[in-house]
CSV table of C-alpha atoms in Angstrom, one decimal:
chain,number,residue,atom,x,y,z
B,658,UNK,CA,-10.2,-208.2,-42.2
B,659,UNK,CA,-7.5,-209.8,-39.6
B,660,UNK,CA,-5.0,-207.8,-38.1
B,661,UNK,CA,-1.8,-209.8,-38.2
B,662,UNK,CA,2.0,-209.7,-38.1
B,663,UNK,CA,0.9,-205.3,-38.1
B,664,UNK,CA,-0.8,-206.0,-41.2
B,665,UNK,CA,-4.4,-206.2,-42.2
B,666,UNK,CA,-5.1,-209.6,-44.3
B,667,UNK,CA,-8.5,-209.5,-46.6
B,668,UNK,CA,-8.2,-213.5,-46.5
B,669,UNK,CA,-11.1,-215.6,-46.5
B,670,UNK,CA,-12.3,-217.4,-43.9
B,671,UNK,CA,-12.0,-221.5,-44.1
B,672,UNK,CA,-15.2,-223.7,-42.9
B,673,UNK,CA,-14.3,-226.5,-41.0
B,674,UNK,CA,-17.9,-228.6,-40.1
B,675,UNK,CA,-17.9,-229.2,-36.1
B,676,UNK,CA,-21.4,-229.8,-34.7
B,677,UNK,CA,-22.9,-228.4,-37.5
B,678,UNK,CA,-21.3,-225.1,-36.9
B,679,UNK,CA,-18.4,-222.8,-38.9
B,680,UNK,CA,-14.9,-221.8,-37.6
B,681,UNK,CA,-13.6,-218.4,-37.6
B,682,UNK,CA,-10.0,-218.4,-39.2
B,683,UNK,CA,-7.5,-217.3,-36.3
B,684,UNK,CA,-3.7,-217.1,-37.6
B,685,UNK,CA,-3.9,-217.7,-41.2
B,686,UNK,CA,-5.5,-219.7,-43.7
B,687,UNK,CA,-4.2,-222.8,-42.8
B,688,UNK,CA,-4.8,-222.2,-38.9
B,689,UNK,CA,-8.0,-222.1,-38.0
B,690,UNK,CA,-10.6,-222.6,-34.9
B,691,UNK,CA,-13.5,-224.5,-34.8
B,692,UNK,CA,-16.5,-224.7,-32.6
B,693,UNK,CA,-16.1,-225.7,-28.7
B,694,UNK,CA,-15.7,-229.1,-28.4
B,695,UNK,CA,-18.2,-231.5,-26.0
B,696,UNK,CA,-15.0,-232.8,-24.3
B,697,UNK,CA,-14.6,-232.3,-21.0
B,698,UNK,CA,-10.3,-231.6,-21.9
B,699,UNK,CA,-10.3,-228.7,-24.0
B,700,UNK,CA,-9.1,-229.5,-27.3
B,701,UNK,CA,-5.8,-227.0,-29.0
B,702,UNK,CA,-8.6,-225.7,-31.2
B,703,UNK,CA,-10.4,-225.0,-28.2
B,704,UNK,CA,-8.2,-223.4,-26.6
B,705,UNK,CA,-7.3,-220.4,-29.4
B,706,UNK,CA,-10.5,-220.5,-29.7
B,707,UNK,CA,-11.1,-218.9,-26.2
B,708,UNK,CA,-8.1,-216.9,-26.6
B,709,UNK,CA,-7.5,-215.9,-29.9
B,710,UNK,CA,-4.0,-214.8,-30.9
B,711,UNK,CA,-2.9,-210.5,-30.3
B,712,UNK,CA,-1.3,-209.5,-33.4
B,713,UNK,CA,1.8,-211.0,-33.4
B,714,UNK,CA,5.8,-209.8,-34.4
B,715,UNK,CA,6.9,-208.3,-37.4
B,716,UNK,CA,8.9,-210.5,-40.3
B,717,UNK,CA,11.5,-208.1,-39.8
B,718,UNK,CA,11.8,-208.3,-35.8
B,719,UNK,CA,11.5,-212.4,-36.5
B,720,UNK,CA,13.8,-212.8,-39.4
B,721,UNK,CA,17.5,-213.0,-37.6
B,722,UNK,CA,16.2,-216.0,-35.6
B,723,UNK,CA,14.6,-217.5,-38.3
B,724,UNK,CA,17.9,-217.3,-40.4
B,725,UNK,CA,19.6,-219.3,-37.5
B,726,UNK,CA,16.8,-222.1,-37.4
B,727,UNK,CA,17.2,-222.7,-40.8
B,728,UNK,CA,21.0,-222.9,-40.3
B,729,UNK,CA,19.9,-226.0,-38.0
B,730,UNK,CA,17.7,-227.6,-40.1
B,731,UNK,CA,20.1,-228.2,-42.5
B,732,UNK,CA,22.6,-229.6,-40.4
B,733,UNK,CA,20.4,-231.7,-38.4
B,734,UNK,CA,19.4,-233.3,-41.9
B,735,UNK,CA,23.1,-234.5,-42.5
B,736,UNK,CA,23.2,-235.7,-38.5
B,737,UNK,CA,20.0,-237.6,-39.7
B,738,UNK,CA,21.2,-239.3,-42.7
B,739,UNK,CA,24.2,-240.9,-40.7
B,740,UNK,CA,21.6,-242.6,-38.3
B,741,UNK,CA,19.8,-243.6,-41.3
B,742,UNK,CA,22.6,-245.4,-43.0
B,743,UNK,CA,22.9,-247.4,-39.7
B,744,UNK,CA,19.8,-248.0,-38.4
B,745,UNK,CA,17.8,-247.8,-41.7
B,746,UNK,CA,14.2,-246.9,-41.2
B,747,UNK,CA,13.0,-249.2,-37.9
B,748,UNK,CA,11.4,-247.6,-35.2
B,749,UNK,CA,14.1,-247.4,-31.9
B,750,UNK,CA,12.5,-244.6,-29.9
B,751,UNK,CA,14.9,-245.4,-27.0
B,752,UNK,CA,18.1,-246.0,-29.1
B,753,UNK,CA,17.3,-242.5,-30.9
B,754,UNK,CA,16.5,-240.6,-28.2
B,755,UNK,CA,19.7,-241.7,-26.7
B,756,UNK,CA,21.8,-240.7,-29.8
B,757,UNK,CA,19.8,-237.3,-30.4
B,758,UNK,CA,20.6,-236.6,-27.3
B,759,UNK,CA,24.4,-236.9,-27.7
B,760,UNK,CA,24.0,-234.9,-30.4
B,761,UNK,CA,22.9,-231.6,-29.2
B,762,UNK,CA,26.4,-229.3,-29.0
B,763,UNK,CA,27.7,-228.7,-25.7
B,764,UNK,CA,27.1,-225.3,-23.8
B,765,UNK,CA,28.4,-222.2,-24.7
B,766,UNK,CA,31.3,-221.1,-22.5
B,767,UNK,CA,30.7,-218.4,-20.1
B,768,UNK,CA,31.9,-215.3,-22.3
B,769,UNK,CA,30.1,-217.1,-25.1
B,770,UNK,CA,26.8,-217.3,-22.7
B,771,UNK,CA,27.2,-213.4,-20.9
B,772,UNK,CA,27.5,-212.3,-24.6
B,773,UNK,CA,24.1,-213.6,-25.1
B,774,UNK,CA,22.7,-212.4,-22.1
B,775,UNK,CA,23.6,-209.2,-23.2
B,776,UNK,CA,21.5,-209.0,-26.5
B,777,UNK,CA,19.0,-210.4,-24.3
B,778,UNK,CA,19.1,-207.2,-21.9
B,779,UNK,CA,19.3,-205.1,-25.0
B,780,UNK,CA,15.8,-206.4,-26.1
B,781,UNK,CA,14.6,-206.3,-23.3
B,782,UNK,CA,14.7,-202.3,-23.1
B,783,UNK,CA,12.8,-202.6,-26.2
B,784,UNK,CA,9.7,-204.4,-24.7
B,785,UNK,CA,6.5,-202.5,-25.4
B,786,UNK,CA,2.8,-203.6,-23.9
B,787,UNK,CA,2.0,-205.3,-27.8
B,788,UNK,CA,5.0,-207.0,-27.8
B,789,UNK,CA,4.7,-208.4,-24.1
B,790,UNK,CA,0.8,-209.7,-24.9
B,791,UNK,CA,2.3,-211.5,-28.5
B,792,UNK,CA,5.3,-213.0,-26.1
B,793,UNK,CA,2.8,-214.0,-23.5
B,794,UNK,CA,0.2,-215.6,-26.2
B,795,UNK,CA,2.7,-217.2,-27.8
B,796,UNK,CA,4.4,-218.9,-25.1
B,797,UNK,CA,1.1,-220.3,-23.9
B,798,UNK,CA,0.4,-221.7,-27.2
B,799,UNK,CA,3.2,-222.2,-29.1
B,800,UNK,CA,4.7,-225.6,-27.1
B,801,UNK,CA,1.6,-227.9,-28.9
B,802,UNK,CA,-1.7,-225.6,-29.3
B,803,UNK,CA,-1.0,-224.0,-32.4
B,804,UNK,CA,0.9,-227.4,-34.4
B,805,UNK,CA,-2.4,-229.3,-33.2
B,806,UNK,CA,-4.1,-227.1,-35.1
B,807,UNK,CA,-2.5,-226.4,-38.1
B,808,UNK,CA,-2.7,-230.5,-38.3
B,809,UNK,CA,-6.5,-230.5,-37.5
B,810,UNK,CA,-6.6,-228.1,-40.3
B,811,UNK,CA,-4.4,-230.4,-42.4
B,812,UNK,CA,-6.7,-233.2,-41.4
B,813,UNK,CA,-9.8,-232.1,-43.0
B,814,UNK,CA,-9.0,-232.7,-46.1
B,815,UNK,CA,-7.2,-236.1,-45.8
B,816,UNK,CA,-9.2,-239.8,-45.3
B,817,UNK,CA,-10.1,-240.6,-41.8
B,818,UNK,CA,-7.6,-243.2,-41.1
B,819,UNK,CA,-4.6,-241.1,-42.7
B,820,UNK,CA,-5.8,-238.0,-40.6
B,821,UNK,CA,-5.7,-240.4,-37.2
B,822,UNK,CA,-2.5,-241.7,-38.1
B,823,UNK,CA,-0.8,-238.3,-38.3
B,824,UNK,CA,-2.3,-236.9,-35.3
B,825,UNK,CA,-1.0,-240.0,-33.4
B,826,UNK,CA,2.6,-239.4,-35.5
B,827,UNK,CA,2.6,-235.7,-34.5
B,828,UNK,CA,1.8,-236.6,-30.7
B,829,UNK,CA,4.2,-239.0,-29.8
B,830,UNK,CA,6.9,-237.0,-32.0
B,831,UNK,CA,6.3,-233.8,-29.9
B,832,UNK,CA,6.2,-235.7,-26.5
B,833,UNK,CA,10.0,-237.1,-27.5
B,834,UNK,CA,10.9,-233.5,-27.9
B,835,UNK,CA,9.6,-232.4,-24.6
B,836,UNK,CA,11.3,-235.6,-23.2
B,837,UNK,CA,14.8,-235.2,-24.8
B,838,UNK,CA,15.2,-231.2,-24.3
B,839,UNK,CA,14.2,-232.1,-20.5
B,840,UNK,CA,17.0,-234.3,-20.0
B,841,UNK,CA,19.4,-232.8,-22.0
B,842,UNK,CA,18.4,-229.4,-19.9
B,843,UNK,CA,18.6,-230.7,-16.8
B,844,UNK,CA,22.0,-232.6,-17.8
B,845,UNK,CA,24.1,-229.3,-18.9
B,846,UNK,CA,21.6,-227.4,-16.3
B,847,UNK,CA,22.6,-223.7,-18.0
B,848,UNK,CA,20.2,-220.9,-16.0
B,849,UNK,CA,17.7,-219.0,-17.8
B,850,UNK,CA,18.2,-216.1,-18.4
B,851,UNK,CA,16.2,-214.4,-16.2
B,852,UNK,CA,17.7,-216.7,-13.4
B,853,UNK,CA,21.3,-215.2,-14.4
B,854,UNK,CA,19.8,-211.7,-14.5
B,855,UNK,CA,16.3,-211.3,-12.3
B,856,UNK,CA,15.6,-208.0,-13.4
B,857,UNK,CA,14.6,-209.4,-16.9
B,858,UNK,CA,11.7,-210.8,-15.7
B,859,UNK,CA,10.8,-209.6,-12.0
B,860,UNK,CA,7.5,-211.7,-12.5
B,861,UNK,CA,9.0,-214.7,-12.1
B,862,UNK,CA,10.1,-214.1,-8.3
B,863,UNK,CA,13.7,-215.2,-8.7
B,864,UNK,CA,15.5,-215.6,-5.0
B,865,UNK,CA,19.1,-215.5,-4.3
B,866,UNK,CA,20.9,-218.6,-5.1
B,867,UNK,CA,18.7,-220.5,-7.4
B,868,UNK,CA,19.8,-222.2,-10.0
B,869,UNK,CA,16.8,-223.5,-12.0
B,870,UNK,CA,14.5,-223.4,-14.3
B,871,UNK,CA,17.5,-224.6,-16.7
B,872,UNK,CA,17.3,-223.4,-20.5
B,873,UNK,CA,19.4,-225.4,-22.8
B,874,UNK,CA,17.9,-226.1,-25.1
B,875,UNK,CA,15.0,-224.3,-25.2
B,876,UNK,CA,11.7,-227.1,-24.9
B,877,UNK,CA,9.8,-224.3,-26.9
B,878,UNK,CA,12.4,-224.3,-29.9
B,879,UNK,CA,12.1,-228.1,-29.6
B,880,UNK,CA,8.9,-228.5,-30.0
B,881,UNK,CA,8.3,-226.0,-32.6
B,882,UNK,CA,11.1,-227.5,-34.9
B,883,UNK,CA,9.6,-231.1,-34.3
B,884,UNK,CA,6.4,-229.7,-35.8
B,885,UNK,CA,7.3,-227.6,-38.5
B,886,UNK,CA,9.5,-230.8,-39.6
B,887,UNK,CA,6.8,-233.1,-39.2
B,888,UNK,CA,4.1,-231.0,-40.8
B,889,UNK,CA,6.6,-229.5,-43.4
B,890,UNK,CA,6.6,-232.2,-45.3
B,891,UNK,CA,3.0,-233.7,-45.1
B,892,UNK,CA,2.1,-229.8,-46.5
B,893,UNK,CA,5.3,-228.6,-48.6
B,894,UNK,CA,3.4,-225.6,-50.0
B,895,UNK,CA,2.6,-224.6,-46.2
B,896,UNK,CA,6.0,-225.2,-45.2
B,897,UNK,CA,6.4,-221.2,-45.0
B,898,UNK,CA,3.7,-220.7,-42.9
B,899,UNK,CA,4.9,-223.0,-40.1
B,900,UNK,CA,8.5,-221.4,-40.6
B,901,UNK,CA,6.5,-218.3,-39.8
B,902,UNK,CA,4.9,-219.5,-36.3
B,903,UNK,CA,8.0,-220.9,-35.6
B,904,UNK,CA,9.8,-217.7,-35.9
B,905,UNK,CA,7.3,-216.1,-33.7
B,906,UNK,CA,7.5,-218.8,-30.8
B,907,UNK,CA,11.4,-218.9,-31.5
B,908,UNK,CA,11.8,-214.8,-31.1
B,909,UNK,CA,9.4,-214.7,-28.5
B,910,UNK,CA,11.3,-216.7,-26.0
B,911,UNK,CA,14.5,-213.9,-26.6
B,912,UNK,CA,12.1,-211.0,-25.9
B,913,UNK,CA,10.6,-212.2,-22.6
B,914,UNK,CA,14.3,-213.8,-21.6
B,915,UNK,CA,13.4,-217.2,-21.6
B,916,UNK,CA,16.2,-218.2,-23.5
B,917,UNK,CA,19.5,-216.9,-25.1
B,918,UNK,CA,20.0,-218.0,-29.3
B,919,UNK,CA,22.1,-221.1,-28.3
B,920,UNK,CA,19.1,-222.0,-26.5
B,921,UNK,CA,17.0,-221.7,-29.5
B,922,UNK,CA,19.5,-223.4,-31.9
B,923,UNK,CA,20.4,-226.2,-30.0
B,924,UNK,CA,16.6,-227.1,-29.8
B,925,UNK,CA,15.9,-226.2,-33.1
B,926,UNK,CA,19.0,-228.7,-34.2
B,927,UNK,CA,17.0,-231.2,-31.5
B,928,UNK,CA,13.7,-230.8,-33.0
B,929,UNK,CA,14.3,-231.1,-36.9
B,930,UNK,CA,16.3,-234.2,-35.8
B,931,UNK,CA,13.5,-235.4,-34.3
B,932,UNK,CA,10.6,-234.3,-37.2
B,933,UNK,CA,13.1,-236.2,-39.5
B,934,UNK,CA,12.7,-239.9,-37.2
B,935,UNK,CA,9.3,-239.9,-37.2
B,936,UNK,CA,8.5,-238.8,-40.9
B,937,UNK,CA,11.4,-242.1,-41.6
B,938,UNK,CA,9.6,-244.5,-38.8
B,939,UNK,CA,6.5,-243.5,-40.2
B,940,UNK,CA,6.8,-244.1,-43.7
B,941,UNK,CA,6.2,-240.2,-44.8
């Protein structure tokens, strides 16, 4: 039995062969660990595998967010299908990342942005210990960890050359998303929100004055929308699932004040635009 989302799970456990050994399942069926790898780097699976996810948020805590991510998806679809008619299906990493770039919507305006940071402070009163050691786990993990390993998963049961290709296609999609949200973030250069208000996250040591680290859009929601895009459509009946972790690293980043929504959204808009260029360049 795995405790999960607050509920128990009686799901069985998947083998995966690593050195002759068996994984213990970690965050569902599809996500998996496996046995320490001999590499000197640890591996994503390594990693949950030495820190195995807390139970995580509720659907109902999760669900607004989710609601707003989906809202992007679709839109960044129809953005997508204009490139598409002009530059067909060639791969232009520099051309694209220039255009996805321009289209990411500009900041909120101030009222719009204190607004935010409002329903950020609100949450905030609601932190509990749980919730702070889901946040915590989840912003550790849920930049690359846990999308590597849903696709090692994914890769088990594919030929060896089709699982290599995908993991190279999911790499270099995810490290365009880090690049893009980076310069688009330090472009429009919009504070965190625990720059704007310290007391959200005394941790972090905020002094008088600073500016940075800048949040819009959020790298996290950029990353996570990337992969669920990506590995969305290689797996269409596990497409929920990664909606799910998405969700999680998504409403995570509002509880510990990393980000206000348009943070999220405008890297969630980022990242599907993204997961759709590579699954066209690549032939998926």
């Amino acid at each position: 039995m795995n405790v999960l989302r607050g509920v128990k799970w009686p799901y069985a456990l998947v083998a995966l062969l690593a050195v002759g050994a068996v994984a213990l399942g970690a965050l569902r069926p599809q996500l998996v660990t496996a046995v320490t790898s001999s590499k000197k780097k640890p591996s994503a699976t390594d990693k949950i595998k030495q820190d195995p996810p807390p139970t995580l948020f509720t659907d109902n805590e999760i669900a607004a967010i989710g609601r707003q991510a989906d809202d992007q998806r679709k839109k960044a679809d129809a953005l997508f299908a204009r490139w598409k008619k002009t530059h067909g299906t060639a791969r232009d990493d520099k051309a694209f990342a220039a255009w996805a770039a321009r289209q990411v919507p500009a900041p909120p305006t101030t009222a719009q942005r204190t607004a935010e940071l409002h329903q950020d402070q609100r949450l905030a009163r609601t932190r509990t210990a749980a919730g702070k050691k889901a946040a915590t786990w989840l912003e550790l993990h849920g930049k690359k960890d846990v999308w590597k390993l849903y696709l090692h998963d994914q890769r088990e049961l594919v030929p060896a050359r089709q699982g290599a290709a995908e993991k190279a296609e999911l790499k270099a999609a995810l490290k365009m998303a880090k690049t893009i949200s980076d310069q688009v973030a330090a472009e429009d250069r919009q504070p965190a929100p625990y720059v704007l208000d310290p007391t959200l996250r005394p941790d972090k040591h905020i002094k008088p004055g600073t500016k940075g680290p800048y949040s819009y859009p959020s790298r996290h929601a950029t990353l996570s929308a990337t992969a669920v895009t990506y590995l969305g459509s290689l797996s269409p009946h596990r497409a929920e699932d990664y909606r799910w972790m998405r969700d999680e690293v998504l409403y995570s980043r509002l509880y510990m004040s990393g980000h206000v929504t348009s943070d999220i959204t405008a890297g969630t808009l980022l990242g599907d635009l993204i997961g759709d260029y590579e699954l066209t360049v690549s032939g998926r």
